[in-house]
Each structure stands twice: as C-alpha cells, then as structure tokens.
PDB file of N, CA and C in Angstrom:
ATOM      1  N   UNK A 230       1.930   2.041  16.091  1.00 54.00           N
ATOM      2  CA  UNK A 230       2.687   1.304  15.107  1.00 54.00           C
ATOM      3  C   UNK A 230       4.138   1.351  15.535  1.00 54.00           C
ATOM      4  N   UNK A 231       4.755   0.655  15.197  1.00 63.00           N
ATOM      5  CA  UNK A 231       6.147   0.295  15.914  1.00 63.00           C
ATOM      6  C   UNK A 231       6.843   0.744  14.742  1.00 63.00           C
ATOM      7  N   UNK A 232       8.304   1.068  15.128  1.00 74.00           N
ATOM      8  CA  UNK A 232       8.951   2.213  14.382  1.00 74.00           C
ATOM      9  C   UNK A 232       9.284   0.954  13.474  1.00 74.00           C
ATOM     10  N   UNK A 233       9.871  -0.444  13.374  1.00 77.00           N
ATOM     11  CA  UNK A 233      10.496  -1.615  12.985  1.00 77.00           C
ATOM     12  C   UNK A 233       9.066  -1.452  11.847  1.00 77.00           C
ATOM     13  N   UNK A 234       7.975  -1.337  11.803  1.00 76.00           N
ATOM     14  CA  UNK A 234       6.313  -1.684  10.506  1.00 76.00           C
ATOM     15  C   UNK A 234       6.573  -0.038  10.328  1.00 76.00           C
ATOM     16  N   UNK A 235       6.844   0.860  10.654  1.00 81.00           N
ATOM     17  CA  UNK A 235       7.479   1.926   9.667  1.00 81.00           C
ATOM     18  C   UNK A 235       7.977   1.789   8.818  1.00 81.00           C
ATOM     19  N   UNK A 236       9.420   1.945   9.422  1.00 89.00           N
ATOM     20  CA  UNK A 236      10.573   1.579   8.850  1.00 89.00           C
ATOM     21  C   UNK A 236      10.554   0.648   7.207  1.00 89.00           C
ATOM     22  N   UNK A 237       9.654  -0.847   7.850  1.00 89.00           N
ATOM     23  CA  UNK A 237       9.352  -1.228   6.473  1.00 89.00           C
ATOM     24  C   UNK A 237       8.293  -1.101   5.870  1.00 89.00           C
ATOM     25  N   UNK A 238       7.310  -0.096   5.983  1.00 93.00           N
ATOM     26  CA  UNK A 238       6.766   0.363   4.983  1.00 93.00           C
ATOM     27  C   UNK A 238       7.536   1.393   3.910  1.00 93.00           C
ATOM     28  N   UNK A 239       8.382   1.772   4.440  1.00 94.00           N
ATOM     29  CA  UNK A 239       9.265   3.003   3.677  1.00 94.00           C
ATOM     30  C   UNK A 239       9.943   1.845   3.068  1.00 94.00           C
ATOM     31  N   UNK A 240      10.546   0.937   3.528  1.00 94.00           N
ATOM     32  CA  UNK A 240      11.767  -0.228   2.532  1.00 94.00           C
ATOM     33  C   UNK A 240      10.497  -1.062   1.583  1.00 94.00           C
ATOM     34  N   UNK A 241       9.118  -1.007   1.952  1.00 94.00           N
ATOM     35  CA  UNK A 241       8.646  -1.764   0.572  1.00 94.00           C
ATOM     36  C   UNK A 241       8.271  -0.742  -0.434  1.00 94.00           C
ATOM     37  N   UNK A 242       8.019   0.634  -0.206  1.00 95.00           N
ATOM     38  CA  UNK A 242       7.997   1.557  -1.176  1.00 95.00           C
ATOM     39  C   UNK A 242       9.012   1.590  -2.050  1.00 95.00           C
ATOM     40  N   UNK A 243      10.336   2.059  -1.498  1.00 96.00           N
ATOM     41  CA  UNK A 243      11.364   1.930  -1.948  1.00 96.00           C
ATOM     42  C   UNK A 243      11.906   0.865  -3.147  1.00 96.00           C
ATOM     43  N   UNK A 244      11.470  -0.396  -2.414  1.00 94.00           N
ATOM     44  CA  UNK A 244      11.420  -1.436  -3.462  1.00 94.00           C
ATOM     45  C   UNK A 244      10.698  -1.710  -4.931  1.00 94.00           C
ATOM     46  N   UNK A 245       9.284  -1.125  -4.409  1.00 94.00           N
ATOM     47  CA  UNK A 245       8.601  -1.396  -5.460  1.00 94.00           C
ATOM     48  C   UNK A 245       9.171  -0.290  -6.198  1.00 94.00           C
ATOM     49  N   UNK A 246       9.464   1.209  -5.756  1.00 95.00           N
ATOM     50  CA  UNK A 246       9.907   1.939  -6.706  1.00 95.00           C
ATOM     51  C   UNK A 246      11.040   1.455  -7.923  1.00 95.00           C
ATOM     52  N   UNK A 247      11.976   1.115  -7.031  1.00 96.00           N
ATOM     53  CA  UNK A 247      13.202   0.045  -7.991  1.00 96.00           C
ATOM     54  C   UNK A 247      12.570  -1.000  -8.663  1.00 96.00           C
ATOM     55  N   UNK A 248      11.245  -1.482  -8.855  1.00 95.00           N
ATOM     56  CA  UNK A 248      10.908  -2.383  -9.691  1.00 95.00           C
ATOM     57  C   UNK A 248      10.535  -1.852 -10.564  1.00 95.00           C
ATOM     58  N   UNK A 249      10.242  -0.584 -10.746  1.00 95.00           N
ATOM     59  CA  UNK A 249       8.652   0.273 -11.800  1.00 95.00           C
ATOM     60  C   UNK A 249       7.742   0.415 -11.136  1.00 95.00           C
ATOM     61  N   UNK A 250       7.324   0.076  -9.847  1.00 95.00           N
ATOM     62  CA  UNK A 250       6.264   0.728  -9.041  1.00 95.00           C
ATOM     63  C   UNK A 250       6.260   2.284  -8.485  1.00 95.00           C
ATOM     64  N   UNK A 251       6.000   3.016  -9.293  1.00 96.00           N
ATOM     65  CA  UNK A 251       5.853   4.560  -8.687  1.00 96.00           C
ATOM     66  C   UNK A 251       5.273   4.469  -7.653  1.00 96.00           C
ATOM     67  N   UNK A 252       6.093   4.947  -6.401  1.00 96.00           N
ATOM     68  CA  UNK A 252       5.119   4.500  -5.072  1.00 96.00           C
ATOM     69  C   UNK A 252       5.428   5.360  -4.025  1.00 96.00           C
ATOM     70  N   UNK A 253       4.966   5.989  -2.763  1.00 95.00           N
ATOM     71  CA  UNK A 253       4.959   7.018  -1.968  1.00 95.00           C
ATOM     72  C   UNK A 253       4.210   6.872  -0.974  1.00 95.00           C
ATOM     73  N   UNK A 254       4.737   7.143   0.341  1.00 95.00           N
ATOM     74  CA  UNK A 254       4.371   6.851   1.657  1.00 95.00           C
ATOM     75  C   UNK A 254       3.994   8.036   2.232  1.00 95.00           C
ATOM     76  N   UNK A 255       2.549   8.412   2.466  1.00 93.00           N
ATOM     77  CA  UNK A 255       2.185   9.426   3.306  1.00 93.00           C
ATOM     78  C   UNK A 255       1.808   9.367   4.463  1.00 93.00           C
ATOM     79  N   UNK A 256       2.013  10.194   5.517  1.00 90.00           N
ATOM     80  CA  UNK A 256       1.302  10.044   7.099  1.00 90.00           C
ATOM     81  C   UNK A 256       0.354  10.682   7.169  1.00 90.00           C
ATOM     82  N   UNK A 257      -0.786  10.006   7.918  1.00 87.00           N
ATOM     83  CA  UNK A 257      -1.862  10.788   8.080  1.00 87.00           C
ATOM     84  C   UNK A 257      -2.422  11.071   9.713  1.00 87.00           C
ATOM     85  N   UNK A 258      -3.495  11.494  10.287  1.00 87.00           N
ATOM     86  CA  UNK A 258      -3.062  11.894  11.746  1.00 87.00           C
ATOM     87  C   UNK A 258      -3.527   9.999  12.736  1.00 87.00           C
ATOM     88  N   UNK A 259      -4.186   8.968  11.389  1.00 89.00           N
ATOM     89  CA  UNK A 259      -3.924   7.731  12.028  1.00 89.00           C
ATOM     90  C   UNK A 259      -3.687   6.782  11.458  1.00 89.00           C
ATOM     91  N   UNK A 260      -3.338   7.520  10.238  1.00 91.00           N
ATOM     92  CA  UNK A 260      -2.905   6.120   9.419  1.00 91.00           C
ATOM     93  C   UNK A 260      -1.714   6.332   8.550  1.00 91.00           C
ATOM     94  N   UNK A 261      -0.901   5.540   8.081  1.00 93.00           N
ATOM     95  CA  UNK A 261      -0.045   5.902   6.839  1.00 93.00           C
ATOM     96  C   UNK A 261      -0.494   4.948   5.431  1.00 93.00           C
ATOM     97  N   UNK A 262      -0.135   5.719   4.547  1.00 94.00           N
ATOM     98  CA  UNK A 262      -1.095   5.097   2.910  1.00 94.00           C
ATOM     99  C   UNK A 262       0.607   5.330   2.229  1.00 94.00           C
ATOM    100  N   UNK A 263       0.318   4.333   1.646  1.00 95.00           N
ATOM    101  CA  UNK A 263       1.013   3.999   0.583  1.00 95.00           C
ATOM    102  C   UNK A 263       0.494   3.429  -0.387  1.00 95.00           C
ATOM    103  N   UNK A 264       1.052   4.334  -1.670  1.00 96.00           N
ATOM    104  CA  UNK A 264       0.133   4.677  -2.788  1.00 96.00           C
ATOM    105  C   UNK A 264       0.970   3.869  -3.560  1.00 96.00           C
ATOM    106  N   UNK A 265       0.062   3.029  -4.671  1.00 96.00           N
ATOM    107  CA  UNK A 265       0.992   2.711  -5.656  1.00 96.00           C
ATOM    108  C   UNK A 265       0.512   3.541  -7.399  1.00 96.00           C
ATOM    109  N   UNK A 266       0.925   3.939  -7.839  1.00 95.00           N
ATOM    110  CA  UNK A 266       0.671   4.733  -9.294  1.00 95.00           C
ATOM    111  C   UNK A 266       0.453   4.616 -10.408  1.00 95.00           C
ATOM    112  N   UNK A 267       1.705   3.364 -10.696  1.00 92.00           N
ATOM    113  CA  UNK A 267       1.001   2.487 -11.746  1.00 92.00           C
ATOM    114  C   UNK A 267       1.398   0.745 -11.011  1.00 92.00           C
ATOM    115  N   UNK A 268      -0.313   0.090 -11.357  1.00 88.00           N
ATOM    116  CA  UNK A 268      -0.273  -1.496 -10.869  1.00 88.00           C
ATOM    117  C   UNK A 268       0.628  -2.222 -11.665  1.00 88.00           C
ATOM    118  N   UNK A 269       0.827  -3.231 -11.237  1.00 87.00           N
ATOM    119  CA  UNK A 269       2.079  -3.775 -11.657  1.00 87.00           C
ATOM    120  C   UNK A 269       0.684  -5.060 -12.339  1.00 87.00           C
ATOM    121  N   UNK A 270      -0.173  -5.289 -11.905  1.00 89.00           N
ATOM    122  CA  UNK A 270      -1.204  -6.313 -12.578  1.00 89.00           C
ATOM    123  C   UNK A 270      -2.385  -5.616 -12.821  1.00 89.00           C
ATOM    124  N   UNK A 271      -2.617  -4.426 -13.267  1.00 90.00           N
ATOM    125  CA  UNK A 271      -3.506  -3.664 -14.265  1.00 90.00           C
ATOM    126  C   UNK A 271      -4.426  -4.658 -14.768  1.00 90.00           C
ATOM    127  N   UNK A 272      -3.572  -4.745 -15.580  1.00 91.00           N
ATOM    128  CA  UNK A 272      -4.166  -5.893 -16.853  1.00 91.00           C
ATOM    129  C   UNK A 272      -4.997  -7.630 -16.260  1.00 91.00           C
ATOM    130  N   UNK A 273      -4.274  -7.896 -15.567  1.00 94.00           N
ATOM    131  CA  UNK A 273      -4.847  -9.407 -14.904  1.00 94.00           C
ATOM    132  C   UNK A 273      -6.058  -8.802 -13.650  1.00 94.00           C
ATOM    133  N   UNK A 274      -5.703  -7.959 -12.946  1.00 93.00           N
ATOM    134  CA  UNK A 274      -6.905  -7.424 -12.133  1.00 93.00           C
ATOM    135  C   UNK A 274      -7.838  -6.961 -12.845  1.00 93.00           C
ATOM    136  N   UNK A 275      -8.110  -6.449 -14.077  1.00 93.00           N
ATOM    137  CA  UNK A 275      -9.866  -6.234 -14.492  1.00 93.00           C
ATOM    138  C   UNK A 275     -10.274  -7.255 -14.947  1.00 93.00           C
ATOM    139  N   UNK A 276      -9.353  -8.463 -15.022  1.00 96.00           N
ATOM    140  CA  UNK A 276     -10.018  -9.621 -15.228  1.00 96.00           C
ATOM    141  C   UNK A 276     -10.771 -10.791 -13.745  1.00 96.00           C
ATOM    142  N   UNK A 277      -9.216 -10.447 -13.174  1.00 95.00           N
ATOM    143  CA  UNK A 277      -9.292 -10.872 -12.015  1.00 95.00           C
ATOM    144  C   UNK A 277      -9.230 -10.063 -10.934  1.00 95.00           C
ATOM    145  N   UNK A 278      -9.690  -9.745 -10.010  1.00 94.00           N
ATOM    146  CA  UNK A 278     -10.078  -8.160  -9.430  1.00 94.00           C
ATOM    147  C   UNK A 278      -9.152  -9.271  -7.780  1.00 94.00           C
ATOM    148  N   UNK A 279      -9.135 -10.489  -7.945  1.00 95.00           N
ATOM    149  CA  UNK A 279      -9.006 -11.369  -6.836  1.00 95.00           C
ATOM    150  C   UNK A 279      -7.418 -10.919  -6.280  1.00 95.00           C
ATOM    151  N   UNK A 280      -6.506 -10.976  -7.406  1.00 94.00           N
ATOM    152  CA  UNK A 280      -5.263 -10.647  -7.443  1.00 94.00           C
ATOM    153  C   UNK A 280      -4.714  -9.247  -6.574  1.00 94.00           C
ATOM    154  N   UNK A 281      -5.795  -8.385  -6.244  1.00 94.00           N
ATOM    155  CA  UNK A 281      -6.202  -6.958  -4.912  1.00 94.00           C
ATOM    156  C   UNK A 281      -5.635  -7.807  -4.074  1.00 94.00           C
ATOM    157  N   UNK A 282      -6.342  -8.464  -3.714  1.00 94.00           N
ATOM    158  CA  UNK A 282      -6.537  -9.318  -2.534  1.00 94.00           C
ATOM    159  C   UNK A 282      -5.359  -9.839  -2.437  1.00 94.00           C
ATOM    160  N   UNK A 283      -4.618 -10.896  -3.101  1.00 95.00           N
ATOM    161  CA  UNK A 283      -3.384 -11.432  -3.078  1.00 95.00           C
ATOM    162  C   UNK A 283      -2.406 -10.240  -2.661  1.00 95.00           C
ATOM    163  N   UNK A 284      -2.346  -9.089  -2.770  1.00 94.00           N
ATOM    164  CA  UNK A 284      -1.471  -8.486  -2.946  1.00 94.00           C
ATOM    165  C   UNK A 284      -1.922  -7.631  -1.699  1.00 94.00           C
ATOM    166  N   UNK A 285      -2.649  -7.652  -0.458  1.00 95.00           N
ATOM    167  CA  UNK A 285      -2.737  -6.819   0.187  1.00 95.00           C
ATOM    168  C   UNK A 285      -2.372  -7.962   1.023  1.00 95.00           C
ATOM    169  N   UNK A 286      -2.767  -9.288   0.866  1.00 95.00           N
ATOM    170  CA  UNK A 286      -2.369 -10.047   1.709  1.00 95.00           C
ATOM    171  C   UNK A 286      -0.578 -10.436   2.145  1.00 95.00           C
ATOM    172  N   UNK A 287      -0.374 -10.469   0.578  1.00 94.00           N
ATOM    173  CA  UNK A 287       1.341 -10.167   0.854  1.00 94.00           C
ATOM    174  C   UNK A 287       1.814  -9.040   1.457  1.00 94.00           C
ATOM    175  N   UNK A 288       1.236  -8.050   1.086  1.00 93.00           N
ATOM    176  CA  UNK A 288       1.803  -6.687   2.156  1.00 93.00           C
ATOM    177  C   UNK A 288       1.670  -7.109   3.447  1.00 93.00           C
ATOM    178  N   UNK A 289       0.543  -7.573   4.109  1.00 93.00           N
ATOM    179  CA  UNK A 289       0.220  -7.429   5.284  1.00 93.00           C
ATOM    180  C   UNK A 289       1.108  -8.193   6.023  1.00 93.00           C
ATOM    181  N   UNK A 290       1.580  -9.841   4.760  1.00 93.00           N
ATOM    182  CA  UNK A 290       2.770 -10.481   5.913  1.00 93.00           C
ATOM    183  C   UNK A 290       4.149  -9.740   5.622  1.00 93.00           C
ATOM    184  N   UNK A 291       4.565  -8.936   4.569  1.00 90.00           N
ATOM    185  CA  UNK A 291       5.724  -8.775   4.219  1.00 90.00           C
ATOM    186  C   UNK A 291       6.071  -7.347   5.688  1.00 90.00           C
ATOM    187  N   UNK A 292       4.920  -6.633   6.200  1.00 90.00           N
ATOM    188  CA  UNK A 292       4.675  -5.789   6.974  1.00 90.00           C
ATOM    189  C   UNK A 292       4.924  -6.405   8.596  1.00 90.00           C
ATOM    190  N   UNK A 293       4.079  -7.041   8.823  1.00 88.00           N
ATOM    191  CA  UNK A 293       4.105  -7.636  10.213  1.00 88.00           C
ATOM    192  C   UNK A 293       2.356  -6.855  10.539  1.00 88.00           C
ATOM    193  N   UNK A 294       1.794  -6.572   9.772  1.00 90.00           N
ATOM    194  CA  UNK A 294       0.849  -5.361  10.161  1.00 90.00           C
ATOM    195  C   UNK A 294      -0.508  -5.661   9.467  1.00 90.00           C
ATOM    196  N   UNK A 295      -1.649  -5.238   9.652  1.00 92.00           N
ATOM    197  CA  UNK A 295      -2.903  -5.297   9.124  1.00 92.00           C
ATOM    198  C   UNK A 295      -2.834  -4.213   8.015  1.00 92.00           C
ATOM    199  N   UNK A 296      -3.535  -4.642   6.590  1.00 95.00           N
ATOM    200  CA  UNK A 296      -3.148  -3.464   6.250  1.00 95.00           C
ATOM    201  C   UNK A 296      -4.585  -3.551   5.042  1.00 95.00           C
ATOM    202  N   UNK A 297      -5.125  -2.354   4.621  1.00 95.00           N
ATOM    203  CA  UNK A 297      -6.495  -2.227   3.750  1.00 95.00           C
ATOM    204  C   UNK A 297      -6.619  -1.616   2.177  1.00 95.00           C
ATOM    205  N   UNK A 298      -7.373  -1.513   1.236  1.00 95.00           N
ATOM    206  CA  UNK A 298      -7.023  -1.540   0.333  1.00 95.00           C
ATOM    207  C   UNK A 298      -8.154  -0.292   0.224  1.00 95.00           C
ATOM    208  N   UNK A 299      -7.639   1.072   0.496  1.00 94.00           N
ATOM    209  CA  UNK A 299      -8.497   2.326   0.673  1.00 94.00           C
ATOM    210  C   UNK A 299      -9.173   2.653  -0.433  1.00 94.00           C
ATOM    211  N   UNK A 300      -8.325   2.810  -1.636  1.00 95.00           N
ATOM    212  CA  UNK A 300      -8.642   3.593  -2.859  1.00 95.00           C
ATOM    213  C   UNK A 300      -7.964   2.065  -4.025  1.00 95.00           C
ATOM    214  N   UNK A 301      -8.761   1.780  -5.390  1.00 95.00           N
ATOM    215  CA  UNK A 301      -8.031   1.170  -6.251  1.00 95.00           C
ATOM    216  C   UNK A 301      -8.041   1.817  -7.854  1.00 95.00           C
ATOM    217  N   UNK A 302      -7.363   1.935  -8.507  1.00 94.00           N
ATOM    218  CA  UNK A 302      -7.057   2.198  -9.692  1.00 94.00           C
ATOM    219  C   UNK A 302      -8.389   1.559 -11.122  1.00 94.00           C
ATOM    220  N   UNK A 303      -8.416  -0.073  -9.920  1.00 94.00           N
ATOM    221  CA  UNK A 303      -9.570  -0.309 -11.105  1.00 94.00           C
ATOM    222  C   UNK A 303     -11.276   0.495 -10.527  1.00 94.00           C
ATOM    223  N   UNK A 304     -11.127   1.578  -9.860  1.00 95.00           N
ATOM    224  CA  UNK A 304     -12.781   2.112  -9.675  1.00 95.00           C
ATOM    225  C   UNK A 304     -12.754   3.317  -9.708  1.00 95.00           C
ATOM    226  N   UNK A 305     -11.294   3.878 -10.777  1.00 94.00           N
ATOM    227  CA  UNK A 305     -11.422   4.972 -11.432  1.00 94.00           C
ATOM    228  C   UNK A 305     -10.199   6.145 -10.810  1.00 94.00           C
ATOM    229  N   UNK A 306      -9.658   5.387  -9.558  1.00 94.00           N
ATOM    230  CA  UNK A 306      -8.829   6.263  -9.177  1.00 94.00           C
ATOM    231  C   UNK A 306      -6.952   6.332  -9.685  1.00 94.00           C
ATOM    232  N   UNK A 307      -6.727   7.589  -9.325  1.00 93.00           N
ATOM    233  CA  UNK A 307      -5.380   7.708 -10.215  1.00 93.00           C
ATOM    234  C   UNK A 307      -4.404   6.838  -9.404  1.00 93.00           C
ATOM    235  N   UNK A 308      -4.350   5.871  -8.753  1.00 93.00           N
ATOM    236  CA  UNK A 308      -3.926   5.237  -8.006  1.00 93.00           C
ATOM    237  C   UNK A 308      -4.347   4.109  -6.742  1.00 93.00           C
ATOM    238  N   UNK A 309      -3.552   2.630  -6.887  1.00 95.00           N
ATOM    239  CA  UNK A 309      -3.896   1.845  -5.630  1.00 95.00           C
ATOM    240  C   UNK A 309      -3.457   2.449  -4.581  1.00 95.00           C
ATOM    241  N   UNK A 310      -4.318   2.877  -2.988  1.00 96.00           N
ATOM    242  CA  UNK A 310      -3.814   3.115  -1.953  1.00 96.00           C
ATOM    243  C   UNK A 310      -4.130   2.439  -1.210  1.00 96.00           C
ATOM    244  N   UNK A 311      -3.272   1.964   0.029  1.00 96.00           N
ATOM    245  CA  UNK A 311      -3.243   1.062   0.971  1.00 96.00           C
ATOM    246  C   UNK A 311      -3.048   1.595   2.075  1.00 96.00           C
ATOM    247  N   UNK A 312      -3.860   1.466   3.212  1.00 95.00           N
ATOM    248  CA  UNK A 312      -3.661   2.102   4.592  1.00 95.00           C
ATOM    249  C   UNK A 312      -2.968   0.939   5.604  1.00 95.00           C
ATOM    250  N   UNK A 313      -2.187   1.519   6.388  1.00 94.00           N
ATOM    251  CA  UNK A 313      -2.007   0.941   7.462  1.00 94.00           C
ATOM    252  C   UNK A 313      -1.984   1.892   8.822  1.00 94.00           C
ATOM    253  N   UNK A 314      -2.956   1.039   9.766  1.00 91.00           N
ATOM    254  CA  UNK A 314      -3.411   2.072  11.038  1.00 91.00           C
ATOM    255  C   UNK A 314      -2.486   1.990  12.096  1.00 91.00           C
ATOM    256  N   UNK A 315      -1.889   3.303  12.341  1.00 86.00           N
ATOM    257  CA  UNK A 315      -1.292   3.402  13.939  1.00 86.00           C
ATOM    258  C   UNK A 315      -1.898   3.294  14.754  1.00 86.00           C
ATOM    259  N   UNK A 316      -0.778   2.673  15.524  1.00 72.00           N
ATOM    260  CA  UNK A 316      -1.953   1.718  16.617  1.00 72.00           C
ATOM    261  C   UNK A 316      -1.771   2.823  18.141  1.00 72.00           C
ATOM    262  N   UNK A 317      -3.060   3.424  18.579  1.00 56.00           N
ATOM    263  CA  UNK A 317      -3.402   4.221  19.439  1.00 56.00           C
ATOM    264  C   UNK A 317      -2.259   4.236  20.417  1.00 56.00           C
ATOM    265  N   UNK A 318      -1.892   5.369  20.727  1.00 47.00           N
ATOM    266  CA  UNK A 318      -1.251   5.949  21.986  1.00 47.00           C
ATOM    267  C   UNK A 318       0.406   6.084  21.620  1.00 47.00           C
ATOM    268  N   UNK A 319       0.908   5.210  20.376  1.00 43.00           N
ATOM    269  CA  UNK A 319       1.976   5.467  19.672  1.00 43.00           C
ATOM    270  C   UNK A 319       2.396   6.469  18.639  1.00 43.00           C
ATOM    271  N   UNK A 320       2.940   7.114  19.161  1.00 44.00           N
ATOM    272  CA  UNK A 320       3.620   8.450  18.041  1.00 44.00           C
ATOM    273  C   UNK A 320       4.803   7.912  16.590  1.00 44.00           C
ATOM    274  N   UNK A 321       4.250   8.234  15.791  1.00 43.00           N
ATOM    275  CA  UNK A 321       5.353   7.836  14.734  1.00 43.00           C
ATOM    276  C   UNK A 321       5.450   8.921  14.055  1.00 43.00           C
ATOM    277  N   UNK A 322       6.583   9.091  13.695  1.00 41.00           N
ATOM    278  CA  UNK A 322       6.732  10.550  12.421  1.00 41.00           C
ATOM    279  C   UNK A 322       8.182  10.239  11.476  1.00 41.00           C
ATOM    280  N   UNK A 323       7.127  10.842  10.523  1.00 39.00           N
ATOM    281  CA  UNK A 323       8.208  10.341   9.041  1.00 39.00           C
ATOM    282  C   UNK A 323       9.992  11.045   9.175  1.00 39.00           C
ATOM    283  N   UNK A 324      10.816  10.837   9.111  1.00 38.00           N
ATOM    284  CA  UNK A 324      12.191  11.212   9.162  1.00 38.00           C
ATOM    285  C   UNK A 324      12.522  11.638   7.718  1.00 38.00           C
TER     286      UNK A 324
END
C-alpha cells in the first residue's frame, strides 16, 4: 500500500470523526480496518442494506484503493469495519 492510500485513510477517519462518525484506523500484519462506531445511515440501511454498498464504493474511489466491508453493525456487531489490504512486499507503519 502506498504511503499517499495511508495517509488518506487516516484523513477520511479524521473526517468522518469531525462529522459524528466515531471512527479509528487500525493496522493489522496485512491489512488496515477502519472502523466506523456509529453509522451515519443506521436507519436507511435496515431498510436498505444496498446503501453498505454505496458507501464502500465511495471509500474505495475517495481511497484510490480496493477496499471490503469485514464486519457490519447491521449483523449484530458493535461496529462497521472496513479493510483495506497491503499490497505484498510493501511496509507501512502507523506514525
């Protein structure tokens, strides 16, 4: 993963935090997740579950990066998490 799809994964956390998105970027030994805490469309996703989708798809262009929808809030968990995979043979570490 290139330090530039780091970098802005930490600036869309950040953001959503400044919106009301409680949100937090962890590294893992191949992926980094970024968690969101409380959904910002709760309410329209148990209707419309489609709106996941919209919203991983915007990450993925707002990223430059592929990115997956690990864990969701509507199947019981205390949080949406989203992975994005480092891409083999590249070292990244959180600052």
């Amino acid at each position: 993963m290139s330090a530039a799809v780091e970098d802005s994964l930490h600036e869309l956390s950040a953001l959503l935090t400044a919106h009301g998105v409680m949100s937090k970027v962890d590294e893992g030994a191949d992926a980094f997740m970024l968690t969101e805490y409380n959904c910002p469309y709760y309410g329209l996703a148990r209707k419309h579950r489609e709106v996941c989708g919209m919203e991983i798809e915007a990450m993925g262009l707002a990223l430059g990066a592929p990115i997956t929808l690990h864990q969701s809030q509507l199947d019981g968990h205390t949080g949406c998490q989203f992975q994005v995979k480092k891409q083999p043979g590249l070292s990244a570490c959180l600052g």
